[in-house]
PDB file of C-alpha atoms and ligand atoms in Angstrom:
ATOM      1  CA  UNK A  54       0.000   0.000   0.000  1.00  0.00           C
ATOM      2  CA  UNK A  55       2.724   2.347   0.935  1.00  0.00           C
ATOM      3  CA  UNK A  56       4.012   1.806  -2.508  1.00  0.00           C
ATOM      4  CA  UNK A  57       0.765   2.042  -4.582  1.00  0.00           C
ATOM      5  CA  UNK A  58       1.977  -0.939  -6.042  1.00  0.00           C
ATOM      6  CA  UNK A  59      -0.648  -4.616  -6.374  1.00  0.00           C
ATOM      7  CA  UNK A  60       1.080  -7.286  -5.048  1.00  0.00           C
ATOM      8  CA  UNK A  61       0.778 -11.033  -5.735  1.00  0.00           C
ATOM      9  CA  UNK A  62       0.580 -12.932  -2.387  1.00  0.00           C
ATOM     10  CA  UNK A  63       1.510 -16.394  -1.846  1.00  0.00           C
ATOM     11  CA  UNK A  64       0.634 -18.990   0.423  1.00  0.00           C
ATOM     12  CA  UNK A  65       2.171 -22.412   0.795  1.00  0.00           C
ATOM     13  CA  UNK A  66       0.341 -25.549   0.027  1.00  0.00           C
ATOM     14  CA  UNK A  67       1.976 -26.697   3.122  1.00  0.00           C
ATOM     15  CA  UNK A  68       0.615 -24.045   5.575  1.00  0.00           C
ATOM     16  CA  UNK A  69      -2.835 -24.905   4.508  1.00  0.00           C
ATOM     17  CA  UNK A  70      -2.341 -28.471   5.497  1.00  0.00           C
ATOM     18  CA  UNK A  71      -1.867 -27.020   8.495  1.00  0.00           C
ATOM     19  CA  UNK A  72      -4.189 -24.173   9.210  1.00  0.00           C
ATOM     20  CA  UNK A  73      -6.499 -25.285   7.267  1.00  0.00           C
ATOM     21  CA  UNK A  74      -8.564 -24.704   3.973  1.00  0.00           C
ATOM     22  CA  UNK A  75     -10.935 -22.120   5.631  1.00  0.00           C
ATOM     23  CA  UNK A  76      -9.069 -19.879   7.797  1.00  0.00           C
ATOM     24  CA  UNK A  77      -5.660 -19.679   5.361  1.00  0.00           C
ATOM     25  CA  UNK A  78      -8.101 -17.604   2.370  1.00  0.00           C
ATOM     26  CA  UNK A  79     -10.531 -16.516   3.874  1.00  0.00           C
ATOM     27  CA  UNK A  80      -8.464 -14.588   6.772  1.00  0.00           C
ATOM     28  CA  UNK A  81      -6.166 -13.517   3.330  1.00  0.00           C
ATOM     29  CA  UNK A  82      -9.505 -11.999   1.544  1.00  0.00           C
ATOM     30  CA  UNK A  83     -10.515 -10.107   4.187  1.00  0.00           C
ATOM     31  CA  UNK A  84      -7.153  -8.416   4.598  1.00  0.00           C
ATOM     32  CA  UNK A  85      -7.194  -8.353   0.838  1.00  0.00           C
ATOM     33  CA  UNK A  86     -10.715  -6.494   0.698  1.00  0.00           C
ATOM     34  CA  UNK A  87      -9.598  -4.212   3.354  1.00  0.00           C
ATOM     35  CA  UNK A  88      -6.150  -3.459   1.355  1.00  0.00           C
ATOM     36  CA  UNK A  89      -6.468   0.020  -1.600  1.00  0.00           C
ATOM     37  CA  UNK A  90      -4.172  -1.825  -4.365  1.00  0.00           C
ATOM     38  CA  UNK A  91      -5.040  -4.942  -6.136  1.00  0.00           C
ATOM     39  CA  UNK A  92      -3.978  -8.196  -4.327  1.00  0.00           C
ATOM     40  CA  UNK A  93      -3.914 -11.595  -6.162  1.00  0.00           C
ATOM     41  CA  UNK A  94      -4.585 -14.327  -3.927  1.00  0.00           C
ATOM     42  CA  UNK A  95      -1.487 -16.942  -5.135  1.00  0.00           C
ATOM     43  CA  UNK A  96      -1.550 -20.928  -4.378  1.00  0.00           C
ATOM     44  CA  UNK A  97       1.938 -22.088  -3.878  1.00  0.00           C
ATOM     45  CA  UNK A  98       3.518 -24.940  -4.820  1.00  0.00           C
ATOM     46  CA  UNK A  99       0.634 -27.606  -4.211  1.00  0.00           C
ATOM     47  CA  UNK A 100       1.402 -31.170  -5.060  1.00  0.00           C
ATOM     48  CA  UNK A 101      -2.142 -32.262  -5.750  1.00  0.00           C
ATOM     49  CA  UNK A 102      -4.458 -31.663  -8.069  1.00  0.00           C
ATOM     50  CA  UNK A 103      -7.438 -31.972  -5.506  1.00  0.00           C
ATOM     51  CA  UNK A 104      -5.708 -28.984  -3.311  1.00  0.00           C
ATOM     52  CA  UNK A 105      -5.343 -27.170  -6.527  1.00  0.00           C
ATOM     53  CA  UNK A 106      -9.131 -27.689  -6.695  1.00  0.00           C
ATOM     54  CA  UNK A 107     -10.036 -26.664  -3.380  1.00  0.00           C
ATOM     55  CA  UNK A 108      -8.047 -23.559  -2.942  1.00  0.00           C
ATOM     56  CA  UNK A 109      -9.793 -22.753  -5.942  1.00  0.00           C
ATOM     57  CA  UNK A 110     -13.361 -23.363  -4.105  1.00  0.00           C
ATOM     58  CA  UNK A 111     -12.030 -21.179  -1.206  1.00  0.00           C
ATOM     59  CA  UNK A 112     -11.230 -18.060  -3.351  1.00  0.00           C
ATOM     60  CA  UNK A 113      -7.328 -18.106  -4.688  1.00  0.00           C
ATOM     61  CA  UNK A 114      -7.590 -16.453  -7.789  1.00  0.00           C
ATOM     62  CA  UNK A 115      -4.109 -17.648  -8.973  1.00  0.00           C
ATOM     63  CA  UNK A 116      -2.679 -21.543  -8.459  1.00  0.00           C
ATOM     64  CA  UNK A 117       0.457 -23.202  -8.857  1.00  0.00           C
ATOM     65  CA  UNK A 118       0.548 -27.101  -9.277  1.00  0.00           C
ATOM     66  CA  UNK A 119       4.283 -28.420  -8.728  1.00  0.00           C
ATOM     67  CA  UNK A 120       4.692 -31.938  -9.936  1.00  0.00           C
ATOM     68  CA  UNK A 121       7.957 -31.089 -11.517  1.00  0.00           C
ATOM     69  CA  UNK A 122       9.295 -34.590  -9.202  1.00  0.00           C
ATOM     70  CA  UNK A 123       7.194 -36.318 -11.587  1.00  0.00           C
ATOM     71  CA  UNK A 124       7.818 -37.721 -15.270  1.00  0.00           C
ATOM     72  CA  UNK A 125       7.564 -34.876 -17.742  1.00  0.00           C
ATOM     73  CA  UNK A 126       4.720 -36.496 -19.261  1.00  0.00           C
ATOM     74  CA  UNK A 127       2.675 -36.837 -15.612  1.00  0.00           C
ATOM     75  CA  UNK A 128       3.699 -33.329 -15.059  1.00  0.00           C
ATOM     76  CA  UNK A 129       1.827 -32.069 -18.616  1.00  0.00           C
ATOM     77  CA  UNK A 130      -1.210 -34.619 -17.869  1.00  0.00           C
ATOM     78  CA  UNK A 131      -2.058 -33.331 -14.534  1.00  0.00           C
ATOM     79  CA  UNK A 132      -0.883 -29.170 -15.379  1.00  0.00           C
ATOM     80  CA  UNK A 133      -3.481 -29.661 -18.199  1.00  0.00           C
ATOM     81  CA  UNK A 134      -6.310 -30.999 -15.643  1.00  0.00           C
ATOM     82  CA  UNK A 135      -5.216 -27.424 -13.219  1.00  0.00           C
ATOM     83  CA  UNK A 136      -5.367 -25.249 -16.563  1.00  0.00           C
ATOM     84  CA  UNK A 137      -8.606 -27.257 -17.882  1.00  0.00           C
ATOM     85  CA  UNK A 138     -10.645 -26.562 -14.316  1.00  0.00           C
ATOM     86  CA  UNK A 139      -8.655 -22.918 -14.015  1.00  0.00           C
ATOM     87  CA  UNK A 140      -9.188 -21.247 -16.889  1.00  0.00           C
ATOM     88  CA  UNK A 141     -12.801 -21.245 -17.697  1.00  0.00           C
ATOM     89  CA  UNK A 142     -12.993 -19.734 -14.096  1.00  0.00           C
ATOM     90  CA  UNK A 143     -10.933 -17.105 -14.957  1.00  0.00           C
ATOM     91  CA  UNK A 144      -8.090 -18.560 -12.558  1.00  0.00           C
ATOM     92  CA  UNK A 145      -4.360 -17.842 -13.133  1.00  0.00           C
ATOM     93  CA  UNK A 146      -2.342 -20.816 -13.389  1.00  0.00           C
ATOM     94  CA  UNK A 147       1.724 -21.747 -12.580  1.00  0.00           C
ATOM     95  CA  UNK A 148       3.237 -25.054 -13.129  1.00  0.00           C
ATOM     96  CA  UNK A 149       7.307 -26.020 -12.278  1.00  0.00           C
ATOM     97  CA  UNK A 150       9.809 -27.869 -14.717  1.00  0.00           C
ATOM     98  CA  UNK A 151      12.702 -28.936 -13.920  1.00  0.00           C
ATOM     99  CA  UNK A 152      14.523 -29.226 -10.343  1.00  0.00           C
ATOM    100  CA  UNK A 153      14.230 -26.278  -7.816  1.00  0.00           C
ATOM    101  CA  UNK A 154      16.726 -26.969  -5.147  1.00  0.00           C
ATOM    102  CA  UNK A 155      17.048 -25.640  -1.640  1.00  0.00           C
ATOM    103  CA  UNK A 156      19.556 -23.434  -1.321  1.00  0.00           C
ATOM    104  CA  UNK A 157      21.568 -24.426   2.211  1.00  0.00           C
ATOM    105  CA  UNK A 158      22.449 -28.271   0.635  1.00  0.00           C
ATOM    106  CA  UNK A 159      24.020 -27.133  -2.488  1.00  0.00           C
ATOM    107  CA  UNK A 160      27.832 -26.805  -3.482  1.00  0.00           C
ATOM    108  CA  UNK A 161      28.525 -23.288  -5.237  1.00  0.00           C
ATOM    109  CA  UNK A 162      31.417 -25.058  -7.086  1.00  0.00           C
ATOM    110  CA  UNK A 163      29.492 -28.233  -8.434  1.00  0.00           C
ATOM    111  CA  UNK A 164      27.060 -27.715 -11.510  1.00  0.00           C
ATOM    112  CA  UNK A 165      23.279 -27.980 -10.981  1.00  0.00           C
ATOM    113  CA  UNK A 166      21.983 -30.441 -12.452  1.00  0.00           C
ATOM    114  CA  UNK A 167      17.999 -30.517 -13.379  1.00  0.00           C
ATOM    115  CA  UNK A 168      18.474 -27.314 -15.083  1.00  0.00           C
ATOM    116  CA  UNK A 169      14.844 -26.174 -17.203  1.00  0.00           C
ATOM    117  CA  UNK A 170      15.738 -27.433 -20.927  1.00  0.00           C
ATOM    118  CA  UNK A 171      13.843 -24.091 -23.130  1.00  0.00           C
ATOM    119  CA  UNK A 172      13.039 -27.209 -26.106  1.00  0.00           C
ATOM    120  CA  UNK A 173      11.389 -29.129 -23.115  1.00  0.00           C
ATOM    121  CA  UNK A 174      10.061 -25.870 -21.789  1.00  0.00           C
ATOM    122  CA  UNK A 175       8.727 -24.808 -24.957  1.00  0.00           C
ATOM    123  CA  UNK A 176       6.752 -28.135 -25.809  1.00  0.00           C
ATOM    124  CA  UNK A 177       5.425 -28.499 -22.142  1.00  0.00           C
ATOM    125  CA  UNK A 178       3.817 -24.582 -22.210  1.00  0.00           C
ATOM    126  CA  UNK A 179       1.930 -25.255 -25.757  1.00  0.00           C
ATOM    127  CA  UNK A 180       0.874 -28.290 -24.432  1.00  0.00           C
ATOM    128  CA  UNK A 181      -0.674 -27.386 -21.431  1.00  0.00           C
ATOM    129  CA  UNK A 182      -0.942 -23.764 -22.120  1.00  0.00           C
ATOM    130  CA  UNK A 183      -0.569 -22.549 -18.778  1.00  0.00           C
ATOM    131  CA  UNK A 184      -0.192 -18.885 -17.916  1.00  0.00           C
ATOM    132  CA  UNK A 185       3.105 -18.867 -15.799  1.00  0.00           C
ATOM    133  CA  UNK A 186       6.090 -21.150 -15.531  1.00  0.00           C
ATOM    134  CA  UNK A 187       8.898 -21.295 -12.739  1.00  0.00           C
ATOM    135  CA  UNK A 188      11.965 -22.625 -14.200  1.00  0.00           C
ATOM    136  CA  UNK A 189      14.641 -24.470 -12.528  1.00  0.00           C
ATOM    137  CA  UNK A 190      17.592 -21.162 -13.733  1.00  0.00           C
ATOM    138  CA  UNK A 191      20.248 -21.680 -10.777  1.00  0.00           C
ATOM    139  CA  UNK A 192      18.378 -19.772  -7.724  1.00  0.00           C
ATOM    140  CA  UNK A 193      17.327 -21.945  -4.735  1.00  0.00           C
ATOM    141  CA  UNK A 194      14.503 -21.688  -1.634  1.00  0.00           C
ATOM    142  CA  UNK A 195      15.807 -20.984   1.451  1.00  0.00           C
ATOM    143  CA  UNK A 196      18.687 -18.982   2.566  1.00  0.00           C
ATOM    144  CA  UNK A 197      21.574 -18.830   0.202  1.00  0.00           C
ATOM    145  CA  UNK A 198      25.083 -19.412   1.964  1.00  0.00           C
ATOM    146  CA  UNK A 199      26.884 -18.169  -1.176  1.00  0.00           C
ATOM    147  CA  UNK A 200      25.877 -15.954  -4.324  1.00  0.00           C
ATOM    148  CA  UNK A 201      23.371 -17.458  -6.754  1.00  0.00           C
ATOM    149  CA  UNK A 202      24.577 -18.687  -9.767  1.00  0.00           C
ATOM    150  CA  UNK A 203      21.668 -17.894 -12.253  1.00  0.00           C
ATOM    151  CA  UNK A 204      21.371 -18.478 -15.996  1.00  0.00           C
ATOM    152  CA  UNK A 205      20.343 -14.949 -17.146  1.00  0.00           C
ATOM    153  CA  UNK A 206      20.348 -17.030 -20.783  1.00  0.00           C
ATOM    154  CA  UNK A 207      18.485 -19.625 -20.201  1.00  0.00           C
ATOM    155  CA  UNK A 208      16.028 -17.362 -18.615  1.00  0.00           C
ATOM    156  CA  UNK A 209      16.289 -15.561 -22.039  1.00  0.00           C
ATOM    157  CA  UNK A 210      15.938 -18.676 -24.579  1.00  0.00           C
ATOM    158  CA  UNK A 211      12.949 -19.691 -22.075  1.00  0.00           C
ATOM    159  CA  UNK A 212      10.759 -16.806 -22.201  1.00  0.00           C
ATOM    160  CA  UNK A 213      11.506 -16.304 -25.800  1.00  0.00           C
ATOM    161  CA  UNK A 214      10.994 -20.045 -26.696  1.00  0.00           C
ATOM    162  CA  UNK A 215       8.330 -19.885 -24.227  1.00  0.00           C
ATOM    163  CA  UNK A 216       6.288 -16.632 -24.719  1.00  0.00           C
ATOM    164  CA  UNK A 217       4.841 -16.591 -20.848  1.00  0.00           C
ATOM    165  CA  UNK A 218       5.117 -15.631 -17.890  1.00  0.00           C
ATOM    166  CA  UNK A 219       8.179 -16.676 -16.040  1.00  0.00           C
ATOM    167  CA  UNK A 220       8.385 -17.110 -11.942  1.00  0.00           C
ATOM    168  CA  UNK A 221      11.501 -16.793 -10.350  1.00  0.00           C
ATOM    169  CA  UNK A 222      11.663 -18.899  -7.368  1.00  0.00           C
ATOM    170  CA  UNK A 223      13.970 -18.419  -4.182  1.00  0.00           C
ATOM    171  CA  UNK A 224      13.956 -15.104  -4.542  1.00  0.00           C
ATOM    172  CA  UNK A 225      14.848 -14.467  -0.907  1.00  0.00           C
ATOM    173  CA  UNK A 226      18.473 -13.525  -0.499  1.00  0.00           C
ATOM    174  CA  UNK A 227      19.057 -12.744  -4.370  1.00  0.00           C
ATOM    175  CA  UNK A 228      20.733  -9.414  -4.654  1.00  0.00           C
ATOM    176  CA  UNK A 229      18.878  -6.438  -6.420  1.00  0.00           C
ATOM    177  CA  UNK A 230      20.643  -5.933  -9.117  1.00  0.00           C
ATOM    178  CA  UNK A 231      20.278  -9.798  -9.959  1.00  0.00           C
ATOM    179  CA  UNK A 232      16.726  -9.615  -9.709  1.00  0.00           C
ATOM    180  CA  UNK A 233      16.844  -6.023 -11.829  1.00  0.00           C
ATOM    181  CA  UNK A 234      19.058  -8.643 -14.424  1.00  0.00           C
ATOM    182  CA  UNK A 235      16.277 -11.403 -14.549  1.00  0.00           C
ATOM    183  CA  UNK A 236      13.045  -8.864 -14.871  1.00  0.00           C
ATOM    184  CA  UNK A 237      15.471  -8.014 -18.015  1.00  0.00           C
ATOM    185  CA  UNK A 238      16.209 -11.802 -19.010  1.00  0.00           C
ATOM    186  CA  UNK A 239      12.007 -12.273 -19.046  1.00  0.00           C
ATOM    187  CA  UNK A 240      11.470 -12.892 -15.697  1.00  0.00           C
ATOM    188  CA  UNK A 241       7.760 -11.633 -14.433  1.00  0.00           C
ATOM    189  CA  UNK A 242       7.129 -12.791 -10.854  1.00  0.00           C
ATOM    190  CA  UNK A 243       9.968 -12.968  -8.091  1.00  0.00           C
ATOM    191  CA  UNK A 244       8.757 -15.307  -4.992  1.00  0.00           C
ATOM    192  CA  UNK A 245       9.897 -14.485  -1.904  1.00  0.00           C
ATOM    193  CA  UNK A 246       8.998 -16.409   1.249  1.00  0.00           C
ATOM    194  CA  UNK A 247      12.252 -17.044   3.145  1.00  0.00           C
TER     195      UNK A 247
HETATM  196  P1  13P B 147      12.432 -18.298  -0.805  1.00  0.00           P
HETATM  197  O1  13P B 147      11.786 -18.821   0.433  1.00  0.00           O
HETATM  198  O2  13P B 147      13.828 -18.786  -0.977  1.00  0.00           O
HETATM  199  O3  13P B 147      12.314 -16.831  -0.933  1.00  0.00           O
HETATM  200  O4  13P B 147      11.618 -18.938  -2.018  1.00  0.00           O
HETATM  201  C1  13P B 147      10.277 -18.607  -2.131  1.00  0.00           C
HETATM  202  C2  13P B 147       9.634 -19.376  -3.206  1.00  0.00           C
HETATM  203  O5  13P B 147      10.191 -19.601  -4.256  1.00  0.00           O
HETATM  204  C3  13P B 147       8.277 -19.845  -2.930  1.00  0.00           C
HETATM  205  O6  13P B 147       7.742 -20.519  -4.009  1.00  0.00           O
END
């Protein structure tokens, strides 16, 4: 508010398991109805469809399905079901690909591997044609212990191969001018929950 700026807010999939379906949104809208900028109400990072469902029900206006552990074929299958149910509804949707790490187990001197291919990227957003993607580019969740290492061009071939909206994940600890650097590479949406 202080910034006349809307803001996307997220809530975990995980702290709804355990405050519960009812209080997590609704106890959100009614700050959200009480706030002067526009607020999008943001599932994060739920592993199952059915959640994806019900948050929906409750009132999130925006939902991410992450079942980027899964085969990339499971992972289209089930995004398509989220973006199938979402859409009509008017519901923003997010889906992962590739391997998001968290930040305090990795080596800064060791490649990452699970990387977002843009090819794979590319095929999986035309196929299940959903609004926003988070790609696995080098940042982490958590706290970082060292400087992220991400992959300003692979962000670029992504959003240019992909033509949406890309989610940078981990954003917590990533310096500014990194996250000025991504905006630029094609990134829309920086989370930040650490
Ligand atoms: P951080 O907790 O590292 O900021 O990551 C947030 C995030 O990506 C949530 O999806």
């Amino acid at each position: 508010e202080e910034e006349k700026a809307p803001v996307i807010v997220q809530i975990l999939s995980s702290y709804i398991s355990y405050l519960g379906l009812i209080i997590v949104p609704a106890a959100a809208l009614a700050a959200i109805r009480e706030s002067s900028v526009p607020i999008v109400l943001h599932l994060d990072h739920a592993d199952r469809l059915e959640d994806v469902y019900r948050a929906i029900e409750y009132g999130f206006n925006s939902v991410m399905l992450d079942v980027s552990q899964l085969s990339i074929k499971r992972n289209i299958e089930l995004t398509k079901k989220m973006v199938n149910k979402a859409h009509p509804l008017g519901i923003n949707t997010e889906a992962e690909l590739g391997h998001i790490y968290r930040a305090e187990g990795l080596n800064p001197n060791k490649a990452i591997k699970g990387m977002t291919d843009y090819r794979t990227a590319a095929r999986f957003v035309e196929q299940t044609r959903v609004d926003c993607l988070a790609p696995a580019v080098g940042s982490a969740h958590g706290t970082y212990t060292y400087e992220p290492n991400i992959n300003f061009s692979l962000i670029e071939e992504i959003s240019e191969k992909t033509k949406v909206y890309l989610a940078l994940h981990g954003g917590s600890g990533i310096p500014d001018k990194m996250i000025r650097k991504a905006v630029k590479a094609g990134i829309s949406k920086i989370n930040v929950g650490t």
